[in-house]
Coordinates of C-alpha atoms in Angstrom, one line a residue:
Chain A
M206 CA 76.3 22.3 159.2
R207 CA 79.0 24.7 160.1
N208 CA 81.0 22.2 162.1
D209 CA 82.0 20.1 159.1
R210 CA 84.1 22.9 157.6
R211 CA 86.6 21.2 155.4
P212 CA 90.1 22.7 154.9
Q213 CA 90.5 25.3 152.3
R214 CA 91.6 23.6 149.1
W215 CA 93.7 25.4 146.5
T216 CA 92.5 22.9 143.9
G217 CA 89.3 24.9 143.8
Y218 CA 91.2 27.5 141.7
L219 CA 92.1 24.9 139.2
F220 CA 88.4 24.0 138.8
V221 CA 87.1 27.6 138.3
A222 CA 90.2 28.8 136.4
P223 CA 89.0 27.8 132.8
A224 CA 85.6 29.4 133.1
T225 CA 87.0 32.5 134.9
L226 CA 89.6 33.0 132.2
Y227 CA 87.0 32.4 129.5
L228 CA 84.6 35.0 131.0
A229 CA 87.5 37.5 131.4
V230 CA 88.4 37.2 127.7
F231 CA 85.0 36.9 126.1
S232 CA 82.7 38.7 128.5
L233 CA 84.6 41.4 130.3
L234 CA 87.2 42.2 127.7
P235 CA 84.5 43.0 125.0
M236 CA 83.0 45.5 127.5
I237 CA 86.4 47.2 127.9
I238 CA 86.9 47.2 124.1
A239 CA 83.5 48.7 123.5
G240 CA 84.2 51.5 126.0
W241 CA 87.5 52.2 124.3
L242 CA 86.0 52.1 120.8
S243 CA 83.2 54.4 121.8
L244 CA 85.7 57.2 122.6
H245 CA 87.3 57.0 119.1
R246 CA 86.1 57.7 115.6
W247 CA 86.6 54.2 114.4
H248 CA 85.6 53.3 110.8
L249 CA 86.4 49.7 110.1
L250 CA 88.2 50.4 106.8
K251 CA 90.0 53.6 107.7
P252 CA 93.6 53.4 109.1
E253 CA 93.3 56.3 111.5
H254 CA 91.2 56.0 114.6
P255 CA 91.4 59.5 116.2
F256 CA 90.4 59.9 119.9
V257 CA 87.2 62.0 120.1
G258 CA 86.3 61.8 123.7
L259 CA 82.6 61.8 124.3
Q260 CA 81.8 63.2 120.9
N261 CA 80.2 59.9 119.7
Y262 CA 77.8 60.0 122.6
V263 CA 76.9 63.6 121.9
N264 CA 76.3 62.9 118.3
I265 CA 74.2 59.9 119.0
L266 CA 72.0 61.6 121.5
N267 CA 71.4 64.4 119.0
D268 CA 70.8 62.1 116.1
P269 CA 67.1 62.0 115.3
F270 CA 67.4 58.5 113.8
F271 CA 68.9 57.0 117.0
R272 CA 66.4 58.8 119.1
H273 CA 63.7 57.3 116.9
A274 CA 65.3 53.9 117.4
L275 CA 65.2 54.4 121.2
Y276 CA 61.5 55.4 120.9
N277 CA 60.8 52.3 118.8
T278 CA 62.4 50.1 121.4
F279 CA 60.5 51.6 124.2
L280 CA 57.3 51.3 122.2
F281 CA 58.1 47.6 121.6
V282 CA 58.9 47.0 125.2
V283 CA 55.8 48.9 126.5
F284 CA 53.5 46.7 124.4
S285 CA 55.2 43.4 124.3
V286 CA 56.1 43.0 128.0
P287 CA 52.7 43.6 129.7
L288 CA 50.8 41.7 127.0
G289 CA 53.4 38.9 127.0
V290 CA 53.4 38.5 130.8
I291 CA 49.6 38.7 131.2
S292 CA 48.9 36.3 128.4
S293 CA 51.3 33.7 129.7
L294 CA 50.0 34.1 133.3
L295 CA 46.5 33.4 132.1
V296 CA 47.6 30.3 130.1
A297 CA 49.5 29.1 133.2
A298 CA 46.4 29.5 135.3
L299 CA 44.7 27.1 132.9
L300 CA 47.7 24.7 132.7
A301 CA 48.8 24.5 136.3
R302 CA 46.2 21.8 137.2
P303 CA 46.3 18.1 137.0
L304 CA 44.2 17.9 133.8
R305 CA 44.5 14.9 131.4
G306 CA 46.7 15.8 128.5
V307 CA 48.1 19.0 130.2
G308 CA 51.7 17.9 129.4
L309 CA 50.9 17.8 125.7
F310 CA 49.5 21.3 125.8
R311 CA 52.6 22.6 127.6
T312 CA 54.8 21.0 125.0
I313 CA 52.8 22.4 122.1
L314 CA 52.9 25.9 123.5
Y315 CA 56.6 25.7 124.0
I316 CA 57.4 24.8 120.3
P317 CA 57.7 28.4 119.0
A318 CA 60.3 29.1 121.6
V319 CA 62.7 26.4 120.4
S320 CA 62.0 27.0 116.7
S321 CA 64.3 28.7 114.3
Q322 CA 63.4 32.4 114.3
V323 CA 64.4 32.7 110.7
A324 CA 62.0 30.0 109.7
I325 CA 59.3 31.5 111.9
S326 CA 59.9 35.0 110.4
M327 CA 59.6 33.5 106.9
V328 CA 56.3 31.8 107.5
W329 CA 54.9 35.0 109.1
I330 CA 56.0 37.1 106.1
W331 CA 54.0 34.6 104.0
I332 CA 51.0 34.7 106.3
L333 CA 50.9 38.5 106.3
L334 CA 51.3 39.1 102.6
P335 CA 48.6 41.1 100.8
E336 CA 46.0 39.2 98.8
I337 CA 47.6 35.8 98.9
G338 CA 48.7 35.6 102.6
L339 CA 46.8 33.4 104.9
I340 CA 45.1 36.3 106.8
N341 CA 44.0 38.1 103.6
Q342 CA 42.9 34.9 102.0
T343 CA 40.8 34.2 105.1
L344 CA 39.3 37.7 104.8
H345 CA 38.6 37.0 101.2
G346 CA 36.8 33.8 102.2
L347 CA 34.7 35.7 104.7
N348 CA 33.8 38.2 101.9
T349 CA 32.6 35.2 99.8
L350 CA 30.5 34.2 102.8
L351 CA 29.1 37.7 103.3
D352 CA 28.2 37.8 99.6
A353 CA 26.4 34.5 100.0
V354 CA 24.2 35.9 102.7
S355 CA 23.9 39.1 100.5
L356 CA 25.8 41.5 102.8
G357 CA 28.2 42.2 99.9
S358 CA 28.4 45.9 100.7
W359 CA 30.2 45.0 103.9
S360 CA 33.2 43.5 102.1
L361 CA 36.5 43.4 104.0
P362 CA 39.8 44.7 102.6
T363 CA 42.0 41.9 101.4
D364 CA 44.9 43.9 100.1
T365 CA 46.4 45.0 103.4
A366 CA 50.2 44.8 103.3
F367 CA 50.6 44.4 107.0
L368 CA 54.4 44.8 107.0
N369 CA 54.2 48.0 104.9
H370 CA 52.3 50.0 107.5
P371 CA 54.1 51.4 110.6
V372 CA 51.4 50.4 113.1
S373 CA 50.7 46.9 111.7
A374 CA 54.4 46.2 111.2
M375 CA 55.2 47.0 114.8
G376 CA 52.0 45.1 115.9
A377 CA 53.1 42.1 114.0
L378 CA 56.6 42.1 115.7
V379 CA 54.9 42.5 119.1
A380 CA 52.5 39.6 118.3
I381 CA 55.4 37.3 117.1
F382 CA 57.5 38.2 120.2
I383 CA 54.6 37.3 122.5
W384 CA 53.8 34.1 120.5
I385 CA 57.5 33.0 120.7
G386 CA 58.0 33.5 124.4
L387 CA 54.6 32.3 125.6
G388 CA 55.7 28.8 126.4
P389 CA 58.8 29.5 128.6
R390 CA 57.0 32.2 130.5
M391 CA 54.0 30.0 131.0
I392 CA 56.3 27.2 132.4
L393 CA 57.8 29.6 134.9
F394 CA 54.4 30.7 136.1
V395 CA 53.2 27.0 136.3
A396 CA 56.3 26.3 138.5
G397 CA 55.4 29.3 140.7
I398 CA 51.7 28.3 141.0
Q399 CA 52.6 24.8 141.9
Q400 CA 54.7 26.0 144.8
I401 CA 51.7 27.7 146.4
P402 CA 50.5 25.6 149.4
T403 CA 47.2 23.9 148.5
T404 CA 46.0 24.6 152.1
L405 CA 45.5 28.2 151.1
Y406 CA 43.1 27.2 148.3
E407 CA 41.3 24.7 150.6
A408 CA 40.7 27.5 153.1
A409 CA 39.4 29.7 150.4
D410 CA 37.0 27.0 149.2
L411 CA 35.7 26.7 152.8
D412 CA 35.1 30.4 152.8
G413 CA 33.2 30.0 149.5
C414 CA 35.6 32.1 147.3
S415 CA 35.0 32.3 143.6
A416 CA 37.6 31.2 141.1
W417 CA 38.3 34.8 140.3
H418 CA 38.8 35.7 144.0
R419 CA 41.1 32.7 144.5
F420 CA 43.2 33.9 141.5
R421 CA 43.1 37.5 142.6
Y422 CA 43.8 37.1 146.3
I423 CA 45.9 33.9 146.5
T424 CA 47.6 33.1 143.2
L425 CA 48.5 36.6 142.2
P426 CA 50.1 37.8 145.5
M427 CA 51.9 34.4 146.0
L428 CA 53.3 34.7 142.5
A429 CA 55.0 38.1 143.1
P430 CA 58.6 36.7 143.0
T431 CA 58.0 34.7 139.9
M432 CA 56.2 37.7 138.3
L433 CA 59.2 40.0 139.0
F434 CA 61.5 37.4 137.5
V435 CA 59.4 37.0 134.4
V436 CA 58.9 40.7 133.9
V437 CA 62.6 41.4 134.1
T438 CA 63.7 38.6 131.8
T439 CA 60.9 39.4 129.3
T440 CA 62.0 43.1 129.3
I441 CA 65.6 42.2 128.7
A442 CA 64.6 39.9 125.9
A443 CA 62.4 42.6 124.4
F444 CA 65.3 45.1 124.4
Q445 CA 67.2 42.6 122.3
I446 CA 64.7 41.8 119.6
F447 CA 66.6 41.3 116.4
T448 CA 66.0 38.3 114.1
P449 CA 62.3 39.0 113.2
V450 CA 63.2 42.7 112.5
Y451 CA 66.1 41.7 110.3
M452 CA 64.0 39.1 108.4
M453 CA 60.6 40.8 108.2
T454 CA 60.9 44.5 108.2
K455 CA 64.6 45.6 108.0
G456 CA 63.6 48.4 110.4
G457 CA 60.9 49.7 108.0
P458 CA 58.6 50.9 106.8
R459 CA 59.9 54.5 107.3
R460 CA 62.1 53.3 110.2
S461 CA 59.0 52.5 112.3
T462 CA 60.5 49.2 113.5
D463 CA 64.1 50.3 113.6
V464 CA 64.8 49.2 117.2
V465 CA 68.1 49.9 118.9
L466 CA 69.8 46.6 118.4
Y467 CA 69.0 46.6 114.7
H468 CA 70.1 50.2 114.5
I469 CA 73.5 49.2 116.0
F470 CA 73.7 46.4 113.4
T471 CA 73.3 48.8 110.5
E472 CA 75.6 51.4 112.0
A473 CA 78.4 48.7 112.4
W474 CA 77.9 46.5 109.4
Q475 CA 76.5 48.8 106.8
K476 CA 78.1 52.1 107.7
L477 CA 81.1 50.3 109.3
E478 CA 81.2 53.0 112.1
F479 CA 82.3 50.8 114.9
G480 CA 83.0 53.7 117.2
M481 CA 79.5 55.0 116.9
A482 CA 78.1 51.5 117.1
S483 CA 80.1 50.9 120.3
A484 CA 78.7 54.1 121.9
M485 CA 75.2 53.0 121.0
T486 CA 76.1 49.6 122.5
Y487 CA 76.9 51.3 125.8
I488 CA 73.7 53.2 125.9
L489 CA 71.7 50.0 125.2
F490 CA 73.8 48.1 127.8
T491 CA 73.1 50.7 130.4
M492 CA 69.4 50.5 129.9
I493 CA 69.5 46.7 130.1
A494 CA 71.8 46.7 133.1
L495 CA 69.4 49.0 135.0
V496 CA 66.6 46.5 134.5
A497 CA 68.9 43.5 135.3
L498 CA 70.0 45.3 138.5
V499 CA 66.5 44.8 139.8
Q500 CA 66.8 41.1 139.2
F501 CA 70.2 41.0 140.7
T502 CA 69.4 42.9 143.9
V503 CA 65.9 41.7 144.5
I504 CA 65.8 38.2 143.3
R505 CA 69.2 36.6 143.4
P506 CA 70.2 36.9 147.0
Q507 CA 67.4 34.8 148.2
A508 CA 67.7 32.3 145.4
I509 CA 71.4 31.4 145.8
E510 CA 71.8 28.5 148.1
E511 CA 74.7 28.8 150.4
A512 CA 77.6 26.5 149.6
P513 CA 79.1 25.2 152.9
Chain B
M285 CA 22.3 19.5 144.3
T286 CA 25.2 17.2 143.6
R287 CA 23.9 16.7 140.0
T288 CA 24.0 20.4 139.2
L289 CA 27.5 20.6 140.8
S290 CA 28.9 17.8 138.6
G291 CA 27.1 19.4 135.7
R292 CA 28.9 22.6 136.4
R293 CA 32.2 20.7 136.7
I294 CA 31.7 19.1 133.3
L295 CA 30.9 22.4 131.7
H296 CA 33.9 23.9 133.4
G297 CA 36.2 21.2 132.1
F298 CA 34.7 21.6 128.6
V299 CA 35.4 25.3 128.6
V300 CA 39.0 24.8 129.8
Y301 CA 39.7 22.2 127.1
A302 CA 38.0 24.4 124.4
L303 CA 40.3 27.3 125.4
L304 CA 43.4 25.1 125.4
L305 CA 42.6 23.5 122.1
A306 CA 42.0 27.0 120.6
L307 CA 45.4 28.1 122.0
A308 CA 47.2 25.0 120.7
G309 CA 45.6 25.6 117.3
V310 CA 46.7 29.3 117.1
T311 CA 50.2 28.2 118.2
M312 CA 50.5 25.4 115.7
L313 CA 48.7 27.2 112.8
P314 CA 51.9 28.9 111.3
F315 CA 53.7 25.5 111.4
L316 CA 50.8 23.7 109.7
W317 CA 50.6 26.4 107.1
M318 CA 54.3 26.1 106.5
A319 CA 54.1 22.3 106.1
L320 CA 51.1 22.4 103.8
T321 CA 52.6 25.2 101.7
S322 CA 55.8 23.2 101.3
L323 CA 54.0 20.3 99.6
H324 CA 52.4 22.5 96.8
P325 CA 53.7 22.9 93.3
P326 CA 56.9 25.0 93.6
N327 CA 55.9 27.8 91.2
T328 CA 52.4 28.5 92.4
Q329 CA 50.6 30.2 95.3
P330 CA 48.7 27.6 97.3
P331 CA 45.1 28.5 96.9
L332 CA 42.9 28.7 99.9
F333 CA 39.8 30.7 98.9
L334 CA 41.2 32.7 95.9
E335 CA 40.0 31.5 92.6
P336 CA 42.8 30.9 90.0
V337 CA 43.1 33.8 87.7
D338 CA 42.7 31.6 84.6
P339 CA 40.7 28.5 85.6
P340 CA 41.4 25.8 83.0
A341 CA 38.0 24.8 81.5
G342 CA 36.6 21.7 83.1
A343 CA 39.7 21.0 85.3
P344 CA 39.0 20.6 89.0
V345 CA 40.1 23.8 90.9
P346 CA 43.0 22.9 93.2
T347 CA 42.5 23.8 96.8
L348 CA 44.8 24.0 99.8
F349 CA 44.0 20.5 101.0
A350 CA 43.6 19.0 97.6
P351 CA 46.3 20.2 95.1
E352 CA 46.4 18.5 91.8
R353 CA 49.1 16.4 93.5
W354 CA 51.4 16.7 96.4
H355 CA 55.0 17.7 95.8
P356 CA 57.4 16.0 98.3
E357 CA 60.1 16.4 95.8
N358 CA 60.4 20.0 96.9
Y359 CA 62.5 18.7 99.7
T360 CA 65.1 16.9 97.6
Y361 CA 65.1 19.9 95.3
V362 CA 66.0 22.3 98.1
L363 CA 68.5 19.9 99.7
L364 CA 70.3 19.4 96.4
F365 CA 69.9 23.0 95.2
P366 CA 73.0 23.6 93.2
E367 CA 73.6 27.2 94.2
L368 CA 73.5 26.7 97.9
P369 CA 75.5 24.0 99.7
V370 CA 72.6 23.0 102.0
W371 CA 74.4 19.8 103.1
R372 CA 77.4 21.9 104.1
F373 CA 75.1 24.2 106.1
A374 CA 73.7 21.2 107.9
L375 CA 77.2 19.8 108.7
N376 CA 78.3 23.2 110.0
S377 CA 75.2 23.4 112.2
V378 CA 76.0 20.0 113.7
V379 CA 79.7 20.7 114.2
V380 CA 79.1 24.1 115.8
T381 CA 76.2 22.9 118.0
L382 CA 78.0 19.9 119.3
G383 CA 81.2 21.9 119.8
V384 CA 79.4 24.6 121.8
V385 CA 77.6 22.1 124.0
L386 CA 80.7 20.1 124.8
F387 CA 82.9 23.1 125.4
Q388 CA 80.4 24.9 127.6
L389 CA 79.4 21.7 129.6
T390 CA 83.1 21.2 130.3
L391 CA 83.8 24.8 131.4
C392 CA 80.5 25.1 133.4
S393 CA 80.7 21.8 135.2
L394 CA 84.3 22.3 136.3
A395 CA 83.5 25.8 137.6
A396 CA 80.3 24.7 139.2
Y397 CA 82.1 21.9 141.1
G398 CA 84.7 24.4 142.4
F399 CA 82.0 26.8 143.5
A400 CA 79.7 24.2 145.0
R401 CA 81.9 21.6 146.6
L402 CA 85.3 23.1 147.4
R403 CA 86.4 25.9 149.7
F404 CA 89.1 28.4 148.7
P405 CA 89.8 32.0 149.5
G406 CA 87.7 34.5 147.4
R407 CA 85.3 31.9 146.2
D408 CA 82.1 33.7 147.0
G409 CA 83.4 37.0 145.7
L410 CA 84.4 35.4 142.4
F411 CA 81.0 33.7 142.1
T412 CA 79.3 37.1 142.5
V413 CA 81.4 38.4 139.6
F414 CA 80.2 35.4 137.6
L415 CA 76.6 36.3 138.4
M416 CA 77.2 39.9 137.4
T417 CA 78.5 39.0 134.0
M418 CA 75.0 37.5 133.4
M419 CA 73.7 41.0 133.4
V420 CA 75.5 41.7 130.1
P421 CA 73.5 40.2 127.3
A422 CA 76.0 39.0 124.8
S423 CA 74.0 40.1 121.7
V424 CA 74.5 43.7 123.0
M425 CA 78.3 43.3 123.1
I426 CA 78.5 41.8 119.6
V427 CA 80.3 44.8 118.0
P428 CA 83.4 44.5 120.3
L429 CA 83.2 40.7 120.3
F430 CA 83.4 40.8 116.5
L431 CA 86.5 42.9 116.6
L432 CA 88.1 40.7 119.2
V433 CA 87.4 37.5 117.1
K434 CA 88.7 39.4 114.0
T435 CA 91.9 40.2 115.8
L436 CA 92.3 36.6 116.9
G437 CA 91.9 35.6 113.2
W438 CA 88.9 33.4 114.0
L439 CA 86.4 35.0 111.6
D440 CA 84.9 32.4 109.2
T441 CA 86.4 29.5 111.2
Y442 CA 84.8 26.8 113.5
A443 CA 86.8 28.2 116.4
G444 CA 85.2 31.6 115.9
L445 CA 81.7 30.0 115.7
I446 CA 82.2 27.7 118.8
I447 CA 84.5 29.3 121.3
P448 CA 83.4 32.9 121.8
Y449 CA 79.8 31.7 121.7
P450 CA 77.9 34.7 122.9
Y451 CA 74.4 33.2 123.2
L452 CA 75.1 30.6 125.9
S453 CA 76.2 32.4 129.0
T454 CA 78.9 30.4 130.7
A455 CA 78.0 32.2 133.9
F456 CA 74.4 31.1 133.6
G457 CA 75.5 27.5 133.0
T458 CA 77.8 27.5 136.0
F459 CA 75.0 29.0 138.1
L460 CA 72.5 26.3 137.0
L461 CA 74.9 23.4 137.6
R462 CA 76.1 24.9 140.9
Q463 CA 72.6 25.1 142.2
F464 CA 72.3 21.4 141.6
F465 CA 75.7 20.4 142.8
V466 CA 75.1 22.1 146.2
T467 CA 72.1 19.8 146.8
L468 CA 74.1 16.6 146.3
P469 CA 74.8 14.7 149.6
R470 CA 78.2 15.2 151.0
S471 CA 78.7 11.8 152.5
L472 CA 79.8 10.1 149.3
D473 CA 82.5 12.8 148.8
D474 CA 83.7 12.3 152.3
A475 CA 83.9 8.5 152.0
A476 CA 85.7 8.8 148.7
R477 CA 88.1 11.4 150.2
I478 CA 88.9 9.1 153.1
D479 CA 89.7 6.3 150.6
G480 CA 92.2 8.7 149.1
C481 CA 90.2 9.9 146.1
S482 CA 91.3 13.3 144.7
D483 CA 89.0 16.2 144.0
W484 CA 89.2 15.4 140.3
G485 CA 88.2 11.8 141.1
I486 CA 85.3 12.9 143.1
F487 CA 84.2 15.3 140.4
W488 CA 84.5 12.7 137.6
Y489 CA 83.3 9.5 139.4
I490 CA 80.7 10.9 141.9
T491 CA 79.5 14.4 141.1
L492 CA 79.1 14.2 137.3
P493 CA 77.2 10.9 137.3
S494 CA 74.9 12.1 140.0
A495 CA 74.2 15.3 138.2
R496 CA 73.0 13.8 134.9
P497 CA 69.6 15.6 135.0
A498 CA 71.2 19.0 135.5
L499 CA 73.8 18.3 132.8
A500 CA 71.1 17.1 130.4
T501 CA 69.1 20.3 131.1
L502 CA 72.0 22.6 130.3
A503 CA 72.9 20.5 127.2
A504 CA 69.3 20.6 125.9
F505 CA 69.1 24.4 126.3
A506 CA 72.6 24.9 124.9
F507 CA 71.7 22.7 121.9
I508 CA 68.6 24.7 121.0
W509 CA 70.1 28.1 121.6
T510 CA 73.1 27.3 119.4
W511 CA 71.2 25.5 116.7
T512 CA 68.7 28.3 116.3
D513 CA 71.1 31.3 116.8
F514 CA 71.2 33.7 113.9
Y515 CA 73.0 36.9 114.9
W516 CA 76.5 35.6 115.7
P517 CA 76.9 33.1 112.8
L518 CA 75.6 35.8 110.5
L519 CA 78.4 38.1 111.5
A520 CA 81.2 35.6 112.2
T521 CA 81.0 33.9 108.8
S522 CA 81.5 35.4 105.4
S523 CA 82.0 32.4 103.0
A524 CA 79.0 30.2 102.0
D525 CA 80.9 27.1 103.2
M526 CA 80.9 28.3 106.8
R527 CA 77.3 29.3 107.1
T528 CA 75.1 27.4 109.5
L529 CA 71.6 26.3 108.4
E530 CA 70.0 29.2 110.2
V531 CA 72.1 31.8 108.3
G532 CA 71.9 29.8 105.1
L533 CA 68.1 29.8 105.3
S534 CA 68.0 33.6 105.4
V535 CA 69.6 33.8 102.0
F536 CA 67.2 31.2 100.5
R537 CA 64.7 34.0 100.2
D538 CA 66.8 35.8 97.6
A539 CA 68.2 32.6 96.0
Y540 CA 64.8 31.2 95.0
G541 CA 62.9 34.4 94.1
T542 CA 60.5 35.7 96.6
N543 CA 57.4 34.4 94.9
K544 CA 58.2 30.7 95.2
W545 CA 56.6 30.3 98.6
P546 CA 56.3 26.5 98.5
L547 CA 60.1 26.3 98.1
Q548 CA 60.7 28.9 100.8
M549 CA 58.5 27.0 103.2
T550 CA 60.3 23.8 102.2
A551 CA 63.6 25.4 103.2
A552 CA 62.1 26.6 106.4
M553 CA 60.8 23.1 107.2
I554 CA 64.3 21.6 106.6
V555 CA 65.8 24.0 109.1
L556 CA 62.9 23.4 111.6
I557 CA 62.6 19.6 111.5
P558 CA 65.9 18.7 113.2
V559 CA 65.3 21.1 116.1
L560 CA 61.7 20.0 116.5
V561 CA 62.7 16.3 116.7
F562 CA 65.4 17.2 119.2
F563 CA 62.9 19.2 121.3
L564 CA 60.3 16.5 121.3
V565 CA 62.8 13.9 122.4
M566 CA 64.2 16.2 125.1
Q567 CA 61.0 18.0 125.9
R568 CA 60.8 17.0 129.5
Y569 CA 63.9 19.1 130.2
F570 CA 62.2 22.1 128.8
T571 CA 58.7 21.8 130.1
R572 CA 59.0 20.1 133.5
S573 CA 58.3 22.9 135.8
D574 CA 60.6 21.6 138.6
V575 CA 63.6 21.8 136.2
Q576 CA 62.5 25.3 135.3
S577 CA 62.2 26.4 138.9
G578 CA 65.9 25.3 139.2
L579 CA 66.7 27.6 136.3
K580 CA 65.0 30.4 137.9
G581 CA 66.9 29.7 141.1

């Protein structure tokens, strides 16, 4: 391989120049702007933007509302990532085999991921409504059934406004996040499972291993790199949940779903405090970068094929 | 012995299919509910089990699967709704999505060719910088990006919606294409070079045509991400005429009155149908696991 080294070609710069320039302006420059804004008291409509040093950061970290937003984000991540990863792994274990019609199931499970999140949020609001929403109507139907078998005293509540209670509102967002991302995560796991040499399973069969043991002692350990990748990308996605919050709860009830990205949105576009919003941006960015660093240092080096 | 074994196998297959069907049902239920609701009379709540408050004497009670009649005209009503330029939203979505796909494919394929097929000083260092920008999720940097685009005078323009597109990472696209370009055989390049073909000629006539699956994959993802994006067009546009379908839909809620669920669901279906059709046509690029393992790298 190494002996066909071609001459260095300066034309290479011409090919990478547009993308490099683009990234410099629209990816790196915004980071610099955010850093600079975060050191100023920067209200969008006020002419003066006095330098305040790290005061924005001090204010934010002492702000109970921002701390609550941090807490909400962590809560969201802590529930949605493990549940999301485990559920998609289990589904992948079902779908990583040459069953008839398996492609159709993979396609169906992928649909929420490509759907408009605004449309998805609207239908979930409708499903979760008290009395007339699908869930409460189903409970009502069950009550009718219970009546029929004269267990009427056991009637189920049908007036739960799921999005008006802190716990169920957060629970709904977690459920929707898991539902949306199930397909892509499942596909990644299927790809990982299909790369496991079948000889391992044949050997296990000879030794009389049960399905659970095959999963536990072959599939799971061999999937470790895929698992790491899925956990990292799911965590990063969970840190950035926005559209369902904007559409369904607006951060409520009582700020219980006010996650950091939504909090930044309100700080910037309702209070117009771009300086404060930029400082919050940096805090969120740092959290995500720490997670991404795992991906970058552990996964990438082995994945990048050497260009000769 | 063999009979019990095959019996177990049949039972096993049955359980797997039952689980998969249940999963598919749960996944599709909200969409079916949306579609069913959208065909009901625009001013009512589609009844499932609830009895109507005032049942008309003698009239058959309408149910979810048997309304008095179906209402497909909800769709024309929403599309022609006088207070919202829905056609304009759709046009904007098409322009912005195609714009982003073409623009990013151009940038990414050029850069990927440079990184994968050419040698120049500092190449690998620069590529590492590209990868590192992937660690910055664009939605997080939306506040400074907004100010930058405002300074450029691009707010409420197609340029502002297409060029600084924060949801499709150029670095990611470059990485995806580069991984594919690296695997292409070098012999064709060398033969062409001996025949006097320039780098540009090799890129255009050899690399790009051989890389169609990778380009299609990137284009498919770019299409879906752009079409369904909400956050950036919400902030980068202010006039109704520049809204995309996704942002336009979010204001339907207030425009129709929140109780008109059949109309709300009709609007949701109108936004959803184009993207679902596109997905079903292109679905192998999303669900083929070998393509995805390329994505993962």
